[in-house]
Every structure is written in structure tokens, then in C-alpha cells.
Tab-separated table of C-alpha atoms in Angstrom:
chain	number	residue	atom	x	y	z
P	1137	GLY	CA	-145.730	-77.550	-238.868
P	1138	LEU	CA	-149.414	-77.319	-240.556
P	1139	GLY	CA	-147.792	-77.332	-243.830
P	1140	SER	CA	-146.764	-80.859	-243.647
P	1141	ASP	CA	-147.483	-84.690	-242.895
P	1142	SER	CA	-144.782	-87.387	-241.879
P	1143	GLY	CA	-146.924	-90.019	-243.529
P	1144	ARG	CA	-147.322	-88.287	-246.637
P	1145	SER	CA	-145.528	-87.489	-249.419
P	1146	TRP	CA	-146.253	-84.363	-251.736
P	1147	ARG	CA	-145.937	-84.122	-254.957
P	1148	LEU	CA	-146.330	-80.487	-257.542
P	1149	PRO	CA	-147.796	-81.773	-261.064
P	1150	GLU	CA	-144.861	-81.814	-263.703
P	1151	LEU	CA	-145.664	-78.739	-265.349
P	1152	SER	CA	-145.297	-78.257	-269.540
P	1153	PRO	CA	-143.036	-76.616	-270.732
P	1154	GLU	CA	-144.340	-73.899	-273.194
P	1155	GLY	CA	-146.316	-72.984	-270.282
P	1156	LEU	CA	-148.738	-73.625	-266.820
P	1157	ASP	CA	-151.960	-75.340	-267.395
P	1158	ALA	CA	-154.679	-73.760	-264.992
P	1159	ALA	CA	-156.212	-77.362	-263.861
P	1160	GLN	CA	-152.681	-77.871	-262.776
P	1161	LEU	CA	-152.392	-73.988	-261.475
P	1162	ARG	CA	-155.629	-74.635	-259.644
P	1163	GLU	CA	-155.204	-77.887	-257.743
P	1164	ALA	CA	-151.235	-76.735	-256.503
P	1165	LEU	CA	-153.024	-74.221	-254.969
P	1166	GLY	CA	-156.729	-75.029	-254.140
P	1167	CYS	CA	-158.272	-72.680	-255.946
P	1168	ALA	CA	-161.684	-73.376	-258.238
P	1169	ASN	CA	-161.627	-69.809	-259.383
P	1170	LEU	CA	-159.214	-69.658	-262.257
P	1171	PRO	CA	-159.165	-68.544	-266.011
P	1172	THR	CA	-158.862	-71.433	-268.241
P	1173	ALA	CA	-156.048	-70.762	-270.650
P	1174	PRO	CA	-153.186	-68.677	-268.188
P	1175	PRO	CA	-150.970	-67.007	-270.603
P	1176	ALA	CA	-147.975	-68.507	-271.795
P	1177	PRO	CA	-145.305	-65.327	-270.546
P	1178	GLN	CA	-146.643	-65.960	-266.683
P	1179	ALA	CA	-145.183	-69.152	-266.885
P	1180	GLN	CA	-141.662	-68.105	-265.143
P	1181	SER	CA	-142.743	-66.150	-262.422
P	1182	LEU	CA	-145.601	-68.768	-261.039
P	1183	ARG	CA	-143.841	-72.284	-262.330
P	1184	ALA	CA	-141.113	-70.092	-259.074
P	1185	SER	CA	-143.711	-68.688	-257.151
P	1186	LEU	CA	-145.059	-72.521	-256.514
P	1187	ALA	CA	-141.981	-74.333	-256.003
P	1188	GLY	CA	-142.685	-76.787	-252.773
P	1189	LEU	CA	-146.892	-75.505	-253.012
P	1190	PRO	CA	-148.545	-79.351	-252.594
P	1191	ALA	CA	-150.563	-80.666	-255.357
P	1192	ARG	CA	-154.369	-80.311	-253.880
P	1193	ARG	CA	-157.692	-81.774	-255.034
P	1194	ALA	CA	-159.220	-79.181	-256.264
P	1195	SER	CA	-162.563	-77.518	-255.135
P	1196	THR	CA	-166.006	-77.830	-257.477
P	1197	SER	CA	-167.857	-74.906	-254.975
P	1198	GLY	CA	-167.113	-73.327	-257.805
P	1199	SER	CA	-167.010	-72.255	-261.478
P	1200	GLU	CA	-164.377	-71.537	-263.782
P	1201	PRO	CA	-165.080	-68.026	-265.874
P	1202	GLY	CA	-163.942	-67.302	-269.352
P	1203	GLY	CA	-160.437	-68.166	-270.346
P	1204	GLY	CA	-158.739	-65.546	-272.186
P	1205	GLY	CA	-157.943	-61.171	-272.783
P	1206	LYS	CA	-156.845	-58.656	-269.644
P	1207	ALA	CA	-158.900	-59.006	-266.971
P	1208	ASP	CA	-157.573	-63.341	-266.580
P	1209	GLU	CA	-154.376	-62.078	-267.130
P	1210	ALA	CA	-154.841	-59.286	-264.489
P	1211	ARG	CA	-156.390	-62.368	-262.226
P	1212	LEU	CA	-153.844	-64.581	-262.747
P	1213	LEU	CA	-151.119	-63.180	-261.906
P	1214	GLN	CA	-153.445	-62.179	-258.598
P	1215	HIS	CA	-152.973	-65.773	-257.778
P	1216	ALA	CA	-149.111	-65.790	-258.859
P	1217	GLN	CA	-148.573	-63.122	-255.684
P	1218	LEU	CA	-150.710	-65.244	-253.339
P	1219	ALA	CA	-148.419	-67.803	-254.058
P	1220	LEU	CA	-145.379	-65.810	-254.038
P	1221	ALA	CA	-146.932	-64.714	-250.921
P	1222	LEU	CA	-147.388	-67.646	-249.606
P	1223	GLN	CA	-143.579	-68.640	-248.496
P	1224	TRP	CA	-142.923	-65.435	-247.037
P	1225	PRO	CA	-144.387	-63.730	-244.101
P	1226	LEU	CA	-146.294	-60.404	-244.960
P	1227	ALA	CA	-146.886	-57.070	-243.638
P	1228	GLN	CA	-149.962	-56.865	-241.063
P	1229	ASP	CA	-152.668	-56.220	-242.275
P	1230	SER	CA	-151.616	-56.440	-246.064
P	1231	VAL	CA	-153.886	-59.440	-246.984
P	1232	GLN	CA	-157.191	-57.995	-249.408
P	1233	PRO	CA	-160.305	-59.723	-250.253
P	1234	ALA	CA	-158.565	-60.881	-253.730
P	1235	GLN	CA	-156.714	-63.906	-251.744
P	1236	TRP	CA	-159.378	-64.469	-249.949
P	1237	LEU	CA	-161.399	-65.767	-252.260
P	1238	ALA	CA	-158.523	-67.117	-254.435
P	1239	LEU	CA	-158.504	-69.754	-251.799
P	1240	SER	CA	-160.978	-72.928	-251.864
P	1241	PRO	CA	-163.395	-72.762	-248.699
P	1242	ARG	CA	-162.120	-76.664	-248.676
P	1243	SER	CA	-159.086	-75.527	-247.923
P	1244	LEU	CA	-159.644	-72.744	-245.698
P	1245	ALA	CA	-161.651	-75.230	-243.866
P	1246	GLU	CA	-158.717	-78.155	-243.687
P	1247	PHE	CA	-156.665	-75.230	-242.456
P	1248	PHE	CA	-158.987	-74.061	-239.430
P	1249	THR	CA	-159.603	-77.660	-238.759
P	1250	LEU	CA	-155.951	-78.754	-238.503
P	1251	CYS	CA	-155.521	-75.837	-235.708
P	1252	ASP	CA	-158.445	-76.650	-233.701
P	1253	GLU	CA	-157.486	-80.612	-234.015
P	1254	ARG	CA	-153.892	-79.284	-232.680
P	1255	LEU	CA	-155.787	-77.832	-229.435
P	1256	TYR	CA	-158.254	-80.340	-229.243
P	1257	GLN	CA	-155.662	-83.022	-229.028
P	1258	SER	CA	-153.917	-81.340	-225.764
P	1259	VAL	CA	-157.566	-81.475	-223.681
P	1260	GLY	CA	-157.689	-84.343	-221.366
P	1261	HIS	CA	-159.635	-85.793	-218.933
P	1262	ALA	CA	-158.235	-83.708	-216.351
P	1263	HIS	CA	-158.277	-80.988	-218.017
P	1264	LEU	CA	-162.719	-81.091	-218.584
P	1265	LEU	CA	-162.454	-82.684	-215.404
P	1266	SER	CA	-161.606	-79.263	-213.518
P	1267	TYR	CA	-164.516	-77.724	-214.941
P	1268	VAL	CA	-166.518	-79.672	-212.850
P	1269	TRP	CA	-164.870	-79.420	-209.104
P	1270	GLY	CA	-164.145	-75.754	-209.736
P	1271	GLY	CA	-160.965	-75.310	-207.337
P	1272	GLY	CA	-162.458	-76.596	-204.693
P	1273	ALA	CA	-160.489	-79.918	-205.861
P	1274	LYS	CA	-156.655	-81.203	-207.242
P	1275	ASP	CA	-156.336	-83.323	-209.607
P	1276	GLY	CA	-159.664	-84.190	-210.256
P	1277	ALA	CA	-160.779	-85.450	-206.582
P	1278	HIS	CA	-163.596	-85.209	-204.579
P	1279	PRO	CA	-164.650	-81.942	-202.939
P	1280	LYS	CA	-163.286	-81.516	-199.492
P	1281	ARG	CA	-166.836	-81.291	-196.453
P	1282	ALA	CA	-167.500	-78.179	-194.581
P	1283	PRO	CA	-165.707	-79.221	-191.271
P	1284	PRO	CA	-167.866	-80.446	-188.204
P	1285	ARG	CA	-168.602	-77.062	-186.179
P	1286	SER	CA	-166.898	-76.730	-183.036
P	1287	PRO	CA	-165.351	-73.814	-181.012
P	1288	ALA	CA	-161.999	-74.570	-181.894
P	1289	PRO	CA	-160.257	-72.799	-184.707
P	1290	PRO	CA	-160.053	-75.790	-187.828
P	1291	ARG	CA	-156.523	-76.734	-188.002
P	1292	PRO	CA	-155.089	-75.011	-191.784
P	1293	VAL	CA	-154.048	-77.758	-193.954
P	1294	ALA	CA	-151.063	-76.517	-196.002
P	1295	ARG	CA	-150.740	-79.602	-198.315
P	1296	HIS	CA	-154.118	-78.778	-199.761
P	1297	SER	CA	-153.889	-74.392	-199.597
P	1298	ASP	CA	-157.146	-73.019	-201.311
P	1299	ALA	CA	-153.678	-70.818	-202.808
P	1300	ALA	CA	-152.382	-74.089	-204.571
P	1301	LEU	CA	-155.774	-75.567	-205.641
P	1302	SER	CA	-156.650	-72.426	-207.599
P	1303	GLN	CA	-152.984	-72.048	-209.270
P	1304	ARG	CA	-153.777	-76.112	-209.996
P	1305	SER	CA	-157.093	-75.384	-211.789
P	1306	ALA	CA	-156.438	-72.768	-213.383
P	1307	GLU	CA	-153.339	-74.766	-214.945
P	1308	LEU	CA	-155.992	-77.381	-216.404
P	1309	LYS	CA	-158.319	-75.119	-217.521
P	1310	GLN	CA	-154.897	-73.510	-219.479
P	1311	PRO	CA	-155.724	-76.118	-222.689
P	1312	LEU	CA	-159.023	-75.339	-222.398
P	1313	MET	CA	-158.819	-71.390	-222.781
P	1314	GLN	CA	-156.907	-71.260	-225.393
P	1315	PHE	CA	-159.187	-73.368	-227.640
P	1316	THR	CA	-161.210	-70.671	-225.928
P	1317	GLN	CA	-158.861	-67.782	-227.123
P	1318	GLN	CA	-158.706	-69.664	-231.168
P	1319	PHE	CA	-162.686	-69.666	-231.576
P	1320	ASN	CA	-162.451	-65.885	-231.067
P	1321	GLU	CA	-159.735	-64.997	-233.168
P	1322	THR	CA	-161.059	-67.034	-236.018
P	1323	ALA	CA	-164.086	-65.372	-236.225
P	1324	ASN	CA	-162.411	-61.700	-235.533
P	1325	LEU	CA	-160.879	-62.996	-238.402
P	1326	ILE	CA	-163.523	-63.757	-240.826
P	1327	SER	CA	-165.418	-60.311	-239.121
P	1328	SER	CA	-162.301	-58.500	-239.933
P	1329	ALA	CA	-162.191	-59.425	-243.555
P	1330	VAL	CA	-165.623	-58.861	-244.269
P	1331	VAL	CA	-165.785	-55.237	-242.568
P	1332	GLY	CA	-162.438	-54.172	-244.451
P	1333	ALA	CA	-163.627	-54.963	-248.199
P	1334	PRO	CA	-163.953	-51.809	-249.806
P	1335	SER	CA	-166.813	-53.060	-252.247
P	1336	VAL	CA	-170.474	-54.080	-251.842
P	1337	GLY	CA	-169.834	-56.155	-253.986
P	1338	GLU	CA	-166.353	-57.881	-252.434
P	1339	ARG	CA	-168.400	-57.972	-248.993
P	1340	ALA	CA	-171.247	-60.538	-250.236
P	1341	ALA	CA	-168.342	-62.249	-251.927
P	1342	LEU	CA	-166.199	-62.318	-248.823
P	1343	LEU	CA	-169.781	-63.837	-247.027
P	1344	THR	CA	-170.241	-65.856	-249.798
P	1345	HIS	CA	-166.979	-67.503	-248.878
P	1346	PHE	CA	-167.420	-67.929	-244.847
P	1347	VAL	CA	-170.656	-69.524	-245.935
P	1348	ALA	CA	-169.026	-72.000	-248.161
P	1349	VAL	CA	-166.014	-72.194	-245.859
P	1350	GLY	CA	-168.742	-73.181	-242.835
P	1351	VAL	CA	-170.378	-75.613	-245.027
P	1352	GLU	CA	-166.941	-77.635	-245.598
P	1353	LEU	CA	-165.964	-77.360	-241.766
P	1354	ARG	CA	-169.841	-79.104	-241.319
P	1355	GLY	CA	-168.732	-81.896	-244.454
P	1356	LEU	CA	-165.031	-82.329	-242.269
P	1357	ARG	CA	-167.716	-82.137	-238.292
P	1358	ASN	CA	-165.520	-79.729	-237.326
P	1359	PHE	CA	-168.822	-78.505	-234.771
P	1360	ASN	CA	-166.490	-75.535	-233.103
P	1361	GLY	CA	-165.099	-74.820	-236.445
P	1362	VAL	CA	-168.959	-73.830	-238.415
P	1363	ASN	CA	-169.924	-72.140	-234.951
P	1364	ALA	CA	-166.570	-70.448	-235.053
P	1365	VAL	CA	-167.823	-69.441	-238.209
P	1366	LEU	CA	-171.246	-67.890	-237.392
P	1367	ALA	CA	-169.702	-65.867	-234.848
P	1368	GLY	CA	-167.742	-63.897	-237.225
P	1369	LEU	CA	-171.107	-63.792	-240.112
P	1370	SER	CA	-172.583	-62.770	-236.582
P	1371	ASN	CA	-170.790	-60.199	-235.343
P	1372	SER	CA	-172.580	-56.217	-234.940
P	1373	ALA	CA	-171.099	-54.967	-237.178
P	1374	VAL	CA	-171.083	-57.385	-240.133
P	1375	HIS	CA	-174.998	-58.108	-238.984
P	1376	ARG	CA	-176.208	-54.609	-240.029
P	1377	MET	CA	-174.576	-54.619	-242.995
P	1378	LYS	CA	-177.938	-55.326	-244.918
P	1379	CYS	CA	-176.886	-53.953	-248.357
P	1380	ALA	CA	-173.812	-56.453	-249.102
P	1381	LYS	CA	-176.343	-59.333	-246.880
P	1382	GLU	CA	-178.953	-58.246	-250.239
P	1383	ARG	CA	-176.517	-59.681	-253.517
P	1384	LEU	CA	-176.653	-63.581	-251.742
P	1385	SER	CA	-178.005	-65.976	-253.677
P	1386	ARG	CA	-181.087	-67.814	-252.421
P	1387	ALA	CA	-177.978	-71.221	-251.896
P	1388	THR	CA	-176.192	-69.330	-249.574
P	1389	ARG	CA	-178.516	-68.012	-247.520
P	1390	ALA	CA	-179.427	-71.796	-247.833
P	1391	ASP	CA	-176.596	-72.630	-246.762
P	1392	TRP	CA	-176.618	-69.705	-244.250
P	1393	GLU	CA	-179.414	-70.625	-242.461
P	1394	ALA	CA	-179.116	-74.766	-241.752
P	1395	LEU	CA	-175.337	-73.505	-240.463
P	1396	GLN	CA	-177.243	-71.499	-238.070
P	1397	ARG	CA	-180.364	-73.772	-237.278
P	1398	LEU	CA	-177.439	-76.558	-236.349
P	1399	MET	CA	-174.938	-74.897	-234.123
P	1400	SER	CA	-178.784	-72.926	-232.524
P	1401	CYS	CA	-179.621	-72.666	-228.923
P	1402	GLY	CA	-182.789	-74.043	-228.724
P	1403	GLY	CA	-183.917	-77.085	-227.161
P	1404	SER	CA	-179.811	-76.726	-225.150
P	1405	TYR	CA	-178.506	-77.251	-228.586
P	1406	LYS	CA	-180.241	-80.216	-230.032
P	1407	HIS	CA	-179.796	-80.479	-232.921
P	1408	TYR	CA	-176.187	-80.406	-233.072
P	1409	ARG	CA	-176.554	-82.873	-230.442
P	1410	ALA	CA	-178.378	-85.210	-232.371
P	1411	ALA	CA	-175.732	-84.530	-234.897
P	1412	LEU	CA	-172.866	-84.852	-232.683
P	1413	ALA	CA	-174.479	-88.647	-231.501
P	1414	GLU	CA	-174.514	-89.319	-235.673
P	1415	VAL	CA	-170.501	-89.125	-235.549
P	1416	ARG	CA	-169.207	-89.838	-232.148
P	1417	ARG	CA	-168.710	-93.309	-233.093
P	1418	ARG	CA	-166.524	-91.893	-236.760
P	1419	PRO	CA	-163.802	-89.961	-235.847
P	1420	PRO	CA	-162.309	-87.864	-236.326
P	1421	PHE	CA	-164.679	-84.680	-235.315
P	1422	ILE	CA	-164.205	-81.415	-233.160
P	1423	PRO	CA	-166.957	-80.608	-230.841
P	1424	TYR	CA	-167.905	-77.641	-229.711
P	1425	LEU	CA	-166.505	-77.707	-226.512
P	1426	GLY	CA	-168.835	-74.650	-225.063
P	1427	VAL	CA	-172.043	-76.535	-224.889
P	1428	HIS	CA	-170.929	-79.356	-222.652
P	1429	LEU	CA	-168.114	-77.044	-220.367
P	1430	THR	CA	-171.170	-76.313	-219.497
P	1431	ASP	CA	-172.876	-79.382	-218.873
P	1432	LEU	CA	-170.060	-80.087	-216.695
P	1433	VAL	CA	-170.432	-76.976	-214.722
P	1434	MET	CA	-174.023	-77.045	-214.016
P	1435	LEU	CA	-173.281	-80.628	-212.800
P	1436	GLY	CA	-170.641	-80.012	-210.773
P	1437	GLU	CA	-173.012	-77.001	-208.578
P	1438	VAL	CA	-174.905	-80.315	-207.682
P	1439	LEU	CA	-172.254	-82.747	-206.941
P	1440	LYS	CA	-170.771	-79.302	-204.940
P	1441	LEU	CA	-173.861	-79.245	-202.993
P	1442	GLU	CA	-173.923	-82.847	-202.182
P	1443	GLY	CA	-171.027	-82.426	-201.017
P	1444	GLY	CA	-172.127	-80.290	-197.809
P	1445	PRO	CA	-172.922	-80.691	-194.463
P	1446	SER	CA	-176.964	-80.977	-195.033
P	1447	LYS	CA	-176.295	-84.313	-197.019
P	1448	ALA	CA	-175.663	-87.690	-195.051
P	1449	GLU	CA	-171.830	-88.756	-195.331
P	1450	GLY	CA	-170.667	-91.825	-196.843
P	1451	LYS	CA	-174.005	-90.800	-200.213
P	1452	VAL	CA	-173.101	-91.024	-202.917
P	1453	ASN	CA	-174.850	-89.554	-206.798
P	1454	LEU	CA	-173.772	-91.892	-208.802
P	1455	THR	CA	-175.942	-90.843	-211.916
P	1456	LYS	CA	-175.028	-87.131	-211.275
P	1457	ARG	CA	-171.667	-89.048	-211.583
P	1458	GLN	CA	-171.954	-91.285	-214.602
P	1459	GLN	CA	-173.662	-88.042	-216.407
P	1460	VAL	CA	-170.255	-85.962	-215.853
P	1461	HIS	CA	-168.080	-89.686	-217.293
P	1462	ALA	CA	-170.267	-89.554	-220.159
P	1463	SER	CA	-170.182	-85.486	-221.092
P	1464	ILE	CA	-166.715	-85.857	-220.519
P	1465	ALA	CA	-165.882	-89.338	-222.812
P	1466	LEU	CA	-168.160	-87.910	-225.495
P	1467	CYS	CA	-165.453	-84.427	-225.754
P	1468	LEU	CA	-162.927	-86.793	-225.765
P	1469	ALA	CA	-164.428	-89.265	-228.365
P	1470	GLY	CA	-163.054	-87.468	-231.256
P	1471	ARG	CA	-159.869	-88.219	-230.800
P	1472	GLY	CA	-160.292	-91.769	-231.322
P	1473	ALA	CA	-157.879	-90.957	-234.891
P	1474	ARG	CA	-156.853	-88.194	-236.739
P	1475	TYR	CA	-157.321	-85.803	-239.896
P	1476	GLY	CA	-155.527	-87.841	-242.405
P	1477	PHE	CA	-155.215	-84.465	-245.158
P	1478	ALA	CA	-152.479	-81.532	-244.111
P	1479	ALA	CA	-152.969	-77.834	-244.921
P	1480	LEU	CA	-151.755	-75.283	-247.575
P	1481	PRO	CA	-147.797	-74.407	-246.846
P	1482	GLY	CA	-148.232	-70.621	-246.213
P	1483	ILE	CA	-152.118	-70.344	-245.044
P	1484	ALA	CA	-150.983	-69.730	-241.627
P	1485	ARG	CA	-148.852	-66.433	-243.105
P	1486	MET	CA	-151.929	-65.427	-244.652
P	1487	VAL	CA	-154.152	-64.753	-241.596
P	1488	GLU	CA	-151.116	-63.677	-239.716
P	1489	GLY	CA	-150.977	-60.814	-242.098
P	1490	ALA	CA	-154.784	-60.438	-242.431
P	1491	SER	CA	-156.757	-57.672	-240.963
P	1492	HIS	CA	-157.633	-58.545	-236.214
P	1493	MET	CA	-159.791	-54.871	-235.892
P	1494	SER	CA	-160.674	-54.917	-232.209
P	1495	GLU	CA	-164.827	-54.028	-231.727
P	1496	GLU	CA	-164.682	-50.547	-231.508
P	1497	GLN	CA	-162.920	-50.637	-235.297
P	1498	LEU	CA	-164.959	-52.738	-235.821
P	1499	TYR	CA	-168.451	-51.124	-235.913
P	1500	ASP	CA	-166.597	-47.948	-237.399
P	1501	ALA	CA	-165.361	-49.282	-240.296
P	1502	SER	CA	-169.139	-51.019	-240.815
P	1503	LEU	CA	-170.283	-47.155	-240.349
P	1504	ALA	CA	-168.084	-45.855	-243.307
P	1505	ARG	CA	-168.801	-48.481	-245.200
P	1506	GLU	CA	-172.578	-48.921	-245.317
P	1507	PRO	CA	-173.955	-45.604	-243.348
P	1508	ARG	CA	-177.084	-45.887	-241.658
P	1509	GLY	CA	-179.827	-45.212	-244.138
P	1510	SER	CA	-177.891	-46.410	-247.120
P	1511	CYS	CA	-179.508	-48.156	-250.079
P	1512	LEU	CA	-178.003	-51.200	-252.820
P	1513	ALA	CA	-178.119	-49.291	-255.254
P	1514	ASP	CA	-176.483	-46.308	-254.113
P	1515	LEU	CA	-173.581	-47.721	-252.306
P	1516	GLU	CA	-173.182	-49.751	-256.420
P	1517	LYS	CA	-172.838	-46.256	-257.893
P	1518	ILE	CA	-170.477	-45.059	-255.472
P	1519	ASP	CA	-168.329	-48.395	-256.351
P	1520	ALA	CA	-168.992	-47.851	-260.177
P	1521	GLU	CA	-167.966	-44.261	-259.428
P	1522	ARG	CA	-164.558	-45.257	-256.934
P	1523	ALA	CA	-163.335	-48.123	-259.604
P	1524	SER	CA	-163.591	-45.718	-262.441
P	1525	GLN	CA	-161.338	-43.509	-260.794
P	1526	GLY	CA	-158.751	-45.628	-260.036
P	1527	GLN	CA	-159.051	-47.581	-264.044
P	1528	ALA	CA	-158.034	-43.375	-264.529
P	1529	THR	CA	-154.970	-43.539	-262.712
P	1530	SER	CA	-153.722	-46.889	-263.229
P	1531	THR	CA	-154.157	-46.221	-266.939
P	1532	ARG	CA	-152.054	-42.854	-266.414
P	1533	ALA	CA	-149.426	-44.809	-264.693
P	1534	THR	CA	-149.358	-46.839	-267.766
P	1535	ARG	CA	-148.767	-44.190	-269.539
P	1536	ALA	CA	-146.248	-41.965	-267.655
P	1537	SER	CA	-144.079	-44.687	-267.540
P	1538	THR	CA	-144.091	-46.494	-270.705
P	1539	ALA	CA	-143.516	-42.445	-271.631
P	1540	ARG	CA	-139.864	-42.617	-269.214
P	1541	SER	CA	-139.071	-46.057	-270.928
P	1542	THR	CA	-138.870	-44.622	-274.458
P	1543	ALA	CA	-137.324	-41.857	-273.780
P	1544	GLY	CA	-134.520	-43.665	-271.827
P	1545	SER	CA	-134.592	-45.788	-274.681
P	1546	GLU	CA	-134.447	-42.722	-277.037
P	1547	ALA	CA	-131.354	-41.530	-275.261
């Protein structure tokens, strides 16, 4: 599974008997944003909820707030609930923005990378070659030449019928179709998380968080993951949320622009191709296969034309075939080594419990969160009023619960 690695022995750090140290909790969860001093009364529940989680290296992408106070206690409880939830399946659409933010960008980047690696390792030479010859070849053989003109009808060839070849081609493309499906699901996951956040502050925080995930994916040389994050953040429902983007820091904007420049299609993806050339001899890496599949399809169209009756028999365009080989070799070069880390156990369950909206649902939710013509000040005012109402409701519920407890003890 993604949560284990047979070549590595994970061990939870020793926990002090009087309470759980914030640094230990951060290491176990892979979180950067935690209070400096967790309240001792929660140590036992945290200890139980963290049982079996691997020790992790702390992310340095965030700063820790000061400790102490009820706010820190409530925040720590959220992390305890997250740790507990990661051990069991979550209800659909139950993941909240605070839970996404509780996971460090590095932890999410590693999870996405291991998901991509699992499918990437299943892609082979024959799968990629099927995009060169399409449905007109079998097992990567050369395309059939057109039969010579003759008054007699051509005899059917049962061994290589069009239906059989088409089915074989579809089977060969299946791993790549799964890779594409996972790309789309990752992009939708990110779009749904951002659009589903109720306040403009949470949407801005999630935008910042996922940009940081993209930066971590770039560091892991997972170019497919980088483009999936950018696709999620570039969805029309997210793109129109101008107010949330106004709250982004200059550093986040710079990181976002750098990622967009890296994966820009300008100059036939020249920046991406240059970055890939730098790491091609240093696996593991995961290429963005969409670029290379397009190259293979274009080369295949040229080679199919050369197989027609207008060309002289017996001649082969060796240069084009060398280009096919070079493109396939580059696609598969990243499989020369495996990533040496394991994903935080339970993130897969969290992803399954996250919201996955359709395109129509995404845009409707985006319009509801940020109506046309709205400004940042208006949205912040609405969010402040909603928070005040929620706090008042919580206070009334607490008082009612206390009154019931008091009455029960007196009885």
C-alpha cells in the first residue's frame, strides 16, 4: 500500500508521559502549523490517535504561531481529529479546509507523487508505441501497406482483423488512460477544495497551500503532478475568484508564476523540455506524458503517410524512427529508480472523503462564494458576520450543555 514501504522501518517518536510535545506531533503528522505547547489534557487522546502513524520529517514551509490559549487548544483538537480520521474512512464531502491545511505541502506532494509513480511504472514501451501506430498496427509492428490495385477484391485476413487490432490498441492504451484519469481527478480535487471553502480567507489559504504543493512537486521532479496542480488552480471556477487572489502574498504569486512558466505550452513546452533534459539522467522523475504522447502521435502520422502507395517500396525514414525511439526512451527514463519515501498513512482515505464536484457544480459554487461584482471588503465583512454568528451559537450550545450537566448532577 501507499502507507508502507517494505524497505523501511517506521517508528513513532517516544512520547513524554506528561504530555505530547508539539514538535513530535508535527513530525508524526508532517504538519508545519501547530501550536508550540499542546495542552496536557489532550495528550492521551492524541497518543491513541497517533498510534501507528510513521515518524516524519517536519516541513519548513511554515512558521509556528505562539502557543497557549483556547485558540491553540481548539486548533490542536482539530489536528487530533484529523489524525484519528486518517485511520478510518471519512464520510463523503466531510473534509474541511482546516484539514487540508493541517497536512504539510510536502506530505501532500509525496502522496500525489507515489500515486503517479504507481501508474507510471506500469507504462511500458508497447503502450507508448501504440500511440504511434494507433489502431492500425499490432504489438508495435509496422503499419500495413495499402494492397495493390487489382480488379479482384482483396482477400480478408482473419489473423489481423480491424476489430482485433482496434481492441488490442485500446488495451495497450489502458495504462495511459488511467494515468490521464488520475491527472483529472487530482485537478478536480484541488478545484473542489478551493471552491468549497466557505470564507475568502480560507480560499486564499488553500490557494497558497496548493501552490506550495506544486513547488514541492517540482522539487520531487514530478512534472505530471505540477501540471495537475496548475490545472486545478486554473479551472474557470477558481480563476474567476479575484477576491481570494487579492489576499495572496507576493511570494506565493511569484511561485505560482514560476510554475506556470515551467509548464507553459509556449515554444512547444520549451521550459518543461529543458527542465526534463536536466534530470533525465537522474531518476526518479515523472514526466508530463501529454507532451510526449502528442509528439508520438505526430510522428506516427508522418510514418503512416510513408507507408502509402505513393512512396517507393522498401524505403524507411530512419530519422523519424530514431525520433520515436528517443521520445519513448525519454518517457521511460524516470523509471530507472524509485522514490525512497512512504506516504503518510490515511491520506488516501482523506482524499476519498474530499469533495469532488462536477464542472457545473464548481462554477455554481464559485458564483455563490464570490458573486459577480463583489469586492474583497464586502466578502470579508460577510465572513466576519458569519463567524460572529457561529461563535454566538457555539456559546449558547455550551451554556445549555453546562446547564444540563449541572441539573443532572444536582438531581
